[in-house]
N, CA, C and O atoms as a DFTB+ gen file, in Angstrom:
488 C
 N C O
     1  1       0.944      -1.508       0.338
     2  2       0.323       0.496      -0.341
     3  2       0.872       1.441      -0.047
     4  3       0.648       2.556      -0.519
     5  1       1.663       1.176       0.758
     6  2       2.542       2.136       1.087
     7  2       3.794       2.677      -0.998
     8  3       4.353       3.646      -1.511
     9  1       3.512       1.238      -1.288
    10  2       3.889       1.356      -2.755
    11  2       2.985       2.227      -3.666
    12  3       3.465       3.015      -4.480
    13  1       2.275       2.131      -3.572
    14  2       1.225       2.386      -3.962
    15  2       1.266       4.305      -4.042
    16  3       1.673       5.142      -4.848
    17  1       0.732       4.311      -2.984
    18  2       0.698       5.761      -2.459
    19  2       2.448       6.168      -2.938
    20  3       2.530       7.396      -2.962
    21  1       3.693       5.568      -3.278
    22  2       5.028       6.528      -3.645
    23  2       4.259       6.941      -5.197
    24  3       4.315       7.870      -6.002
    25  1       3.727       5.993      -5.089
    26  2       3.726       5.845      -6.862
    27  2       2.196       6.859      -7.378
    28  3       1.950       7.363      -8.474
    29  1       1.691       6.868      -6.579
    30  2       1.582       7.781      -7.195
    31  2       0.517       9.310      -6.273
    32  3      -0.604       9.741      -6.540
    33  1       1.430       9.694      -5.285
    34  2       1.832      10.921      -5.175
    35  2       2.963      11.380      -6.126
    36  3       3.033      12.608      -6.177
    37  1       4.213      10.482      -7.188
    38  2       4.893      10.971      -7.640
    39  2       3.907      11.565      -9.101
    40  3       3.978      12.647      -9.683
    41  1       3.174      10.584      -9.319
    42  2       2.265      10.243     -10.477
    43  2       0.761      12.100      -9.992
    44  3      -0.216      12.576     -10.570
    45  1       1.398      12.366      -8.912
    46  2      -0.158      13.683      -9.333
    47  2       1.309      15.626      -8.393
    48  3       1.111      16.831      -8.242
    49  1       2.162      14.944      -8.189
    50  2       3.088      16.091      -7.821
    51  2       4.118      16.492      -9.248
    52  3       4.512      17.546      -9.745
    53  1       4.319      14.757      -9.626
    54  2       5.731      15.659     -10.390
    55  2       4.828      16.347     -11.670
    56  3       3.648      16.110     -11.931
    57  1       5.893      17.409     -12.490
    58  2       4.712      18.415     -13.781
    59  2       5.742      17.725     -14.570
    60  3       6.747      17.143     -14.161
    61  1       5.121      17.966     -16.339
    62  2       5.758      17.951     -17.634
    63  2       6.419      16.113     -17.683
    64  3       6.214      15.153     -16.940
    65  1       7.114      16.263     -18.727
    66  2       7.344      14.992     -18.872
    67  2       7.538      14.026     -17.796
    68  3       7.029      12.962     -18.148
    69  1       8.058      13.943     -16.628
    70  2       8.500      13.685     -15.450
    71  2       7.121      12.565     -14.865
    72  3       7.264      11.454     -14.356
    73  1       5.384      13.547     -15.237
    74  2       4.276      13.287     -14.566
    75  2       3.959      11.731     -14.941
    76  3       3.347      10.813     -14.395
    77  1       4.886      11.951     -16.479
    78  2       3.673      11.052     -17.379
    79  2       4.241       9.503     -17.088
    80  3       3.653       8.531     -17.560
    81  1       2.142       8.188     -17.490
    82  2       3.059       7.397     -16.873
    83  2       4.029       6.582     -17.597
    84  3       4.441       5.606     -16.971
    85  1       4.439       6.742     -18.650
    86  2       5.697       5.554     -19.091
    87  2       6.958       6.539     -18.409
    88  3       8.040       5.956     -18.475
    89  1       7.026       7.715     -17.860
    90  2       7.976       7.858     -17.614
    91  2       7.866       6.480     -16.047
    92  3       8.558       5.469     -15.922
    93  1       6.872       6.939     -15.206
    94  2       6.896       6.405     -13.709
    95  2       7.274       5.393     -13.489
    96  3       7.817       4.966     -12.470
    97  1       6.811       4.474     -15.240
    98  2       6.104       3.016     -15.027
    99  2       8.577       2.469     -14.810
   100  3       9.284       1.900     -13.978
   101  1       8.802       3.260     -16.357
   102  2      10.402       2.738     -15.942
   103  2      11.209       2.427     -14.974
   104  3      11.925       1.529     -14.533
   105  1      10.477       4.533     -14.628
   106  2      11.178       4.207     -12.903
   107  2      11.248       3.492     -11.452
   108  3      12.170       3.356     -10.648
   109  1       9.804       3.067     -11.450
   110  2       9.134       2.176     -10.498
   111  2       9.487       0.622     -10.786
   112  3       9.464      -0.106      -9.793
   113  1       9.740       0.159     -11.755
   114  2       9.458      -0.603     -12.585
   115  2       7.899      -1.366     -12.605
   116  3       7.596      -2.163     -11.718
   117  1       7.058      -1.055     -13.611
   118  2       5.926      -1.681     -13.077
   119  2       5.390      -0.845     -14.510
   120  3       5.743       0.240     -14.971
   121  1       4.508      -1.728     -14.926
   122  2       3.875      -0.776     -16.781
   123  2       2.831       0.384     -16.275
   124  3       2.575       0.730     -15.122
   125  1       2.358       0.829     -17.417
   126  2       1.823       2.420     -17.431
   127  2       0.188       1.694     -16.419
   128  3      -0.539       2.062     -15.496
   129  1       0.303       0.668     -17.228
   130  2      -1.802       0.509     -16.820
   131  2      -0.936       1.116     -15.159
   132  3      -1.030       2.332     -14.990
   133  1      -0.361       0.524     -14.325
   134  2      -0.409       0.342     -13.150
   135  2       0.053       1.980     -12.753
   136  3      -0.520       2.596     -11.854
   137  1       1.307       2.636     -13.666
   138  2       1.464       3.768     -12.738
   139  2      -0.098       4.519     -12.115
   140  3      -0.184       5.029     -10.998
   141  1      -1.937       4.386     -13.728
   142  2      -2.619       3.953     -13.712
   143  2      -3.657       3.948     -12.401
   144  3      -4.423       4.716     -11.820
   145  1      -3.354       3.092     -12.351
   146  2      -4.841       1.845     -11.597
   147  2      -3.915       2.449      -9.889
   148  3      -4.781       3.169      -9.391
   149  1      -3.050       2.460      -9.196
   150  2      -2.703       2.715      -8.024
   151  2      -2.313       4.497      -8.186
   152  3      -1.724       5.005      -7.233
   153  1      -2.553       5.110      -9.021
   154  2      -3.984       6.537      -9.015
   155  2      -4.750       7.056      -8.382
   156  3      -4.847       8.031      -7.637
   157  1      -5.654       5.811      -8.994
   158  2      -6.842       5.863      -9.009
   159  2      -7.203       5.466      -7.505
   160  3      -7.891       6.115      -6.717
   161  1      -6.605       4.311      -7.312
   162  2      -6.456       3.934      -6.291
   163  2      -6.765       5.460      -4.975
   164  3      -7.647       6.222      -4.579
   165  1      -5.752       5.218      -4.838
   166  2      -5.367       6.685      -3.428
   167  2      -6.404       7.152      -3.592
   168  3      -7.265       6.817      -2.779
   169  1      -6.842       8.235      -4.823
   170  2      -7.435       8.312      -4.866
   171  2      -8.947       8.399      -4.717
   172  3      -9.575       9.457      -4.715
   173  1      -9.395       7.355      -4.610
   174  2     -10.308       6.511      -3.781
   175  2     -10.392       6.548      -2.504
   176  3     -11.147       6.907      -1.601
   177  1      -9.602       6.169      -2.653
   178  2      -9.512       5.339      -0.783
   179  2      -9.292       6.751      -0.282
   180  3      -9.960       6.969       0.729
   181  1      -8.363       8.049      -0.790
   182  2      -8.504       9.254       0.618
   183  2     -10.519      10.110      -0.001
   184  3     -11.523      10.540       0.567
   185  1     -10.203       9.973      -0.913
   186  2     -11.936      10.259      -0.790
   187  2     -13.275       9.864      -0.147
   188  3     -14.293      10.540       0.001
   189  1     -12.966       8.393       0.252
   190  2     -13.753       7.425       0.724
   191  2     -13.451       7.766       2.770
   192  3     -14.164       7.883       3.766
   193  1     -12.311       7.792       2.517
   194  2     -12.162       8.311       4.567
   195  2     -12.582       8.963       5.088
   196  3     -12.969       8.933       6.256
   197  1     -12.625      10.190       3.877
   198  2     -12.166      11.841       4.562
   199  2     -13.671      12.977       4.623
   200  3     -13.941      14.056       5.152
   201  1     -14.650      11.573       3.397
   202  2     -16.155      11.844       2.841
   203  2     -16.623      12.270       3.231
   204  3     -16.982      13.364       2.796
   205  1     -17.253      11.534       5.015
   206  2     -18.324      11.462       5.455
   207  2     -17.188      12.675       6.399
   208  3     -17.826      13.724       6.480
   209  1     -16.502      12.757       6.740
   210  2     -15.248      13.710       7.875
   211  2     -16.188      14.972       7.877
   212  3     -16.786      15.632       8.727
   213  1     -16.061      14.984       6.787
   214  2     -15.872      16.308       5.411
   215  2     -16.948      17.004       4.807
   216  3     -17.212      18.153       5.159
   217  1     -17.620      16.388       3.891
   218  2     -18.565      16.895       3.059
   219  2     -19.852      16.200       3.231
   220  3     -20.301      15.163       2.744
   221  1     -20.445      17.299       4.287
   222  2     -21.723      17.563       5.079
   223  2     -21.743      18.551       4.916
   224  3     -20.858      19.375       4.686
   225  1     -23.342      18.638       5.066
   226  2     -24.435      19.811       4.872
   227  2     -24.341      20.020       6.691
   228  3     -24.331      19.108       7.518
   229  1     -24.287      21.349       6.930
   230  2     -23.561      21.841       8.799
   231  2     -25.627      21.314       9.117
   232  3     -26.559      21.455       8.326
   233  1     -25.650      20.619      10.826
   234  2     -26.882      20.657      10.932
   235  2     -27.648      22.309      12.163
   236  3     -27.095      23.408      12.122
   237  1     -28.220      22.184      12.581
   238  2     -29.222      23.941      13.137
   239  2     -28.298      24.354      13.779
   240  3     -27.750      25.410      13.466
   241  1     -27.856      23.531      14.959
   242  2     -27.126      24.390      15.447
   243  2     -26.137      24.916      15.106
   244  3     -25.884      26.063      15.474
   245  1     -24.792      23.760      13.803
   246  2     -23.978      24.789      12.944
   247  2     -24.413      26.153      12.385
   248  3     -24.139      27.340      12.564
   249  1     -25.375      25.267      11.480
   250  2     -25.966      26.748      10.574
   251  2     -26.599      27.972      11.889
   252  3     -26.359      29.016      11.283
   253  1     -26.922      28.204      12.587
   254  2     -27.481      29.673      14.095
   255  2     -26.015      30.308      14.371
   256  3     -25.834      31.522      14.462
   257  1     -24.617      28.976      14.538
   258  2     -22.996      29.550      14.185
   259  2     -22.637      30.542      13.758
   260  3     -22.121      31.601      14.114
   261  1     -23.110      29.872      12.615
   262  2     -22.224      30.502      11.196
   263  2     -22.658      31.296      10.934
   264  3     -22.260      31.702       9.842
   265  1     -23.583      32.029      11.503
   266  2     -24.539      33.141      10.542
   267  2     -24.478      33.961      11.918
   268  3     -24.780      35.154      11.872
   269  1     -24.100      33.379      13.150
   270  2     -23.654      34.758      13.815
   271  2     -22.466      35.482      13.291
   272  3     -22.463      36.646      12.891
   273  1     -21.327      34.558      13.345
   274  2     -20.681      34.855      12.872
   275  2     -20.226      35.767      11.791
   276  3     -19.438      36.696      11.963
   277  1     -20.805      35.417      10.612
   278  2     -21.161      35.706       9.130
   279  2     -21.832      37.759       9.979
   280  3     -21.037      38.697       9.927
   281  1     -22.488      37.847      10.265
   282  2     -23.522      39.066      10.740
   283  2     -22.618      40.149      11.111
   284  3     -22.278      40.421      12.262
   285  1     -22.197      40.846       9.863
   286  2     -22.260      42.619      10.289
   287  2     -20.756      42.019       9.664
   288  3     -19.983      42.951       9.443
   289  1     -20.177      40.644       9.331
   290  2     -18.263      41.168       8.691
   291  2     -18.946      41.241       7.382
   292  3     -18.086      41.664       6.610
   293  1     -20.844      40.910       6.261
   294  2     -20.580      41.040       4.904
   295  2     -21.716      41.449       5.583
   296  3     -22.271      41.609       6.669
   297  1     -21.807      41.589       3.581
   298  2     -22.868      42.376       3.580
   299  2     -24.540      41.143       2.987
   300  3     -25.512      41.493       2.317
   301  1     -24.204      39.622       3.646
   302  2     -24.522      38.992       3.927
   303  2     -25.460      38.578       5.707
   304  3     -25.210      37.543       6.325
   305  1     -26.060      39.201       5.999
   306  2     -26.071      38.721       7.788
   307  2     -27.361      37.412       7.455
   308  3     -28.172      37.276       6.538
   309  1     -27.174      36.921       8.201
   310  2     -27.142      35.523       8.319
   311  2     -27.385      34.265       7.251
   312  3     -28.110      33.349       6.862
   313  1     -26.448      34.838       7.149
   314  2     -25.132      33.594       5.769
   315  2     -24.882      32.987       6.671
   316  3     -24.292      33.135       7.741
   317  1     -25.801      31.670       5.735
   318  2     -24.643      29.599       7.155
   319  2     -23.223      30.262       5.395
   320  3     -22.660      31.357       5.400
   321  1     -23.129      29.639       4.716
   322  2     -21.788      29.388       4.115
   323  2     -21.612      30.484       2.713
   324  3     -22.373      31.217       2.082
   325  1     -20.469      30.197       2.666
   326  2     -20.013      31.121       1.239
   327  2     -19.144      30.082       0.187
   328  3     -18.046      29.612       0.484
   329  1     -19.879      29.815      -1.139
   330  2     -19.381      28.962      -1.902
   331  2     -18.363      29.720      -2.731
   332  3     -18.064      30.876      -2.431
   333  1     -17.632      28.868      -4.138
   334  2     -16.609      29.536      -4.951
   335  2     -16.369      27.836      -5.912
   336  3     -16.965      26.761      -5.988
   337  1     -15.641      28.210      -6.254
   338  2     -16.229      27.760      -7.663
   339  2     -13.838      28.314      -8.232
   340  3     -13.234      29.342      -7.927
   341  1     -13.526      27.587      -8.711
   342  2     -12.357      27.133      -8.425
   343  2     -11.575      26.352      -9.732
   344  3     -12.516      25.719     -10.212
   345  1     -10.617      26.105     -10.409
   346  2     -10.110      24.878     -11.465
   347  2      -8.830      24.460     -10.740
   348  3      -8.636      24.644      -9.538
   349  1      -8.170      24.010     -11.397
   350  2      -7.194      22.869     -11.049
   351  2      -6.562      22.288     -11.925
   352  3      -6.596      21.065     -12.059
   353  1      -5.271      23.785     -13.324
   354  2      -4.754      23.648     -14.215
   355  2      -4.401      22.134     -13.569
   356  3      -3.714      21.335     -14.207
   357  1      -3.428      20.729     -15.407
   358  2      -2.742      20.217     -15.227
   359  2      -1.719      20.604     -15.879
   360  3      -1.667      21.546     -16.670
   361  1      -0.804      19.826     -15.541
   362  2       0.820      20.329     -16.426
   363  2       0.664      20.139     -18.192
   364  3       1.061      20.794     -19.156
   365  1      -0.330      18.567     -17.976
   366  2      -0.471      18.645     -19.797
   367  2      -1.755      17.779     -19.834
   368  3      -2.324      17.580     -18.761
   369  1      -2.232      17.280     -20.900
   370  2      -3.330      16.480     -21.198
   371  2      -3.252      15.164     -21.242
   372  3      -2.395      14.437     -21.744
   373  1      -4.658      14.816     -20.420
   374  2      -4.808      13.846     -19.658
   375  2      -5.155      12.338     -20.997
   376  3      -6.278      12.164     -21.470
   377  1      -4.811      12.087     -21.101
   378  2      -4.083      10.223     -22.003
   379  2      -5.522       9.859     -22.358
   380  3      -5.600       9.390     -23.493
   381  1      -6.735       9.948     -21.677
   382  2      -7.841       8.925     -21.714
   383  2      -8.669      10.322     -21.553
   384  3      -8.496      11.119     -20.631
   385  1      -9.818      10.503     -22.875
   386  2     -11.210      11.066     -22.348
   387  2     -10.134      13.243     -22.308
   388  3     -10.590      14.276     -21.818
   389  1      -9.182      13.096     -22.810
   390  2      -8.545      15.073     -22.987
   391  2      -9.517      15.763     -23.232
   392  3      -9.230      16.892     -22.833
   393  1     -10.654      15.760     -23.717
   394  2     -11.312      16.136     -24.382
   395  2     -12.756      16.952     -22.970
   396  3     -13.132      18.124     -22.984
   397  1     -13.166      16.004     -22.097
   398  2     -14.069      15.615     -21.592
   399  2     -13.305      16.930     -20.129
   400  3     -14.104      17.394     -19.316
   401  1     -11.790      17.322     -20.049
   402  2     -11.036      17.980     -19.115
   403  2     -11.000      19.514     -19.409
   404  3     -10.906      20.216     -18.402
   405  1     -11.075      20.330     -20.932
   406  2     -10.483      20.821     -21.158
   407  2     -12.004      22.333     -21.215
   408  3     -13.157      22.406     -21.638
   409  1     -10.956      23.307     -20.461
   410  2     -11.817      24.362     -20.328
   411  2     -11.583      26.082     -21.097
   412  3     -10.616      26.433     -21.773
   413  1     -12.835      26.944     -20.709
   414  2     -12.919      28.242     -20.682
   415  2     -11.856      28.635     -21.509
   416  3     -11.715      28.967     -22.686
   417  1     -10.728      28.402     -19.917
   418  2      -9.363      28.888     -19.730
   419  2      -8.268      27.971     -20.885
   420  3      -7.137      27.503     -20.754
   421  1      -9.400      28.012     -22.192
   422  2      -8.474      26.831     -22.235
   423  2      -6.632      26.168     -22.349
   424  3      -5.713      26.278     -23.161
   425  1      -6.902      25.294     -20.670
   426  2      -6.179      24.428     -20.471
   427  2      -6.816      23.477     -20.203
   428  3      -8.013      23.671     -20.417
   429  1      -6.607      22.596     -19.858
   430  2      -6.843      21.070     -19.426
   431  2      -7.203      21.077     -18.095
   432  3      -6.209      21.428     -17.460
   433  1      -8.497      20.778     -17.070
   434  2      -8.498      20.755     -15.806
   435  2      -9.504      20.246     -14.799
   436  3     -10.423      19.499     -15.136
   437  1      -9.286      20.732     -13.340
   438  2     -10.270      20.270     -12.661
   439  2     -11.233      21.597     -12.077
   440  3     -10.945      22.696     -11.603
   441  1     -12.784      20.741     -12.435
   442  2     -13.549      22.506     -10.993
   443  2     -13.645      21.805     -10.112
   444  3     -13.631      20.597      -9.878
   445  1     -13.771      22.913      -9.510
   446  2     -14.070      22.030      -8.320
   447  2     -15.070      23.046      -7.737
   448  3     -15.211      23.968      -8.540
   449  1     -15.950      23.238      -6.426
   450  2     -16.435      23.503      -5.946
   451  2     -16.858      23.885      -4.229
   452  3     -16.747      22.875      -3.533
   453  1     -17.296      25.087      -3.471
   454  2     -15.941      24.523      -2.409
   455  2     -17.300      25.170      -1.556
   456  3     -17.906      26.057      -2.157
   457  1     -17.697      24.867      -0.500
   458  2     -18.083      25.177       0.422
   459  2     -17.916      25.953       2.029
   460  3     -18.452      25.440       3.011
   461  1     -17.341      26.868       2.100
   462  2     -16.591      27.369       3.553
   463  2     -18.210      27.976       4.412
   464  3     -19.274      28.354       3.924
   465  1     -17.860      27.869       5.503
   466  2     -18.830      28.516       6.628
   467  2     -17.895      29.797       7.302
   468  3     -16.707      29.567       7.528
   469  1     -18.383      30.948       7.569
   470  2     -16.996      31.959       8.194
   471  2     -16.874      31.285       9.358
   472  3     -17.306      30.280       9.922
   473  1     -16.223      32.083       9.500
   474  2     -15.185      31.735      10.767
   475  2     -14.077      30.614      10.358
   476  3     -13.193      30.383      11.183
   477  1     -14.083      29.791       8.924
   478  2     -12.918      28.712       7.966
   479  2     -12.118      28.849       7.875
   480  3     -11.785      29.995       8.175
   481  1     -10.877      27.815       7.349
   482  2     -10.198      28.768       5.719
   483  2     -10.688      26.920       5.719
   484  3     -11.273      26.065       6.384
   485  1      -9.738      27.214       4.096
   486  2      -9.724      25.797       2.839
   487  2      -7.439      26.441       3.290
   488  3      -6.512      25.860       2.727
């Protein structure tokens, strides 16, 4: 499992040709498809382990507290939270389904939508 994480972090953390499955496969002495599989498995494991803890709608008390924190600090009194979106650009086009990642900003990237409550940091 640690080896899979090492390969996945290398795949996600390197830029340019160094991040290609071909180069990483040679570096780690594995197949190119294995690089992709390790990366997918690690991403899914991270998402599944954090999802219940971090992805939820605040309960009644949390919404009331957030509303009080926002009061007087913005033009949105009684606001429960704020939503913002951003894109995370890739250093190169994905090898599969690259047309799905093409953005209006003329880069390959993924979209994100983030909700946060007043007084919290991302």
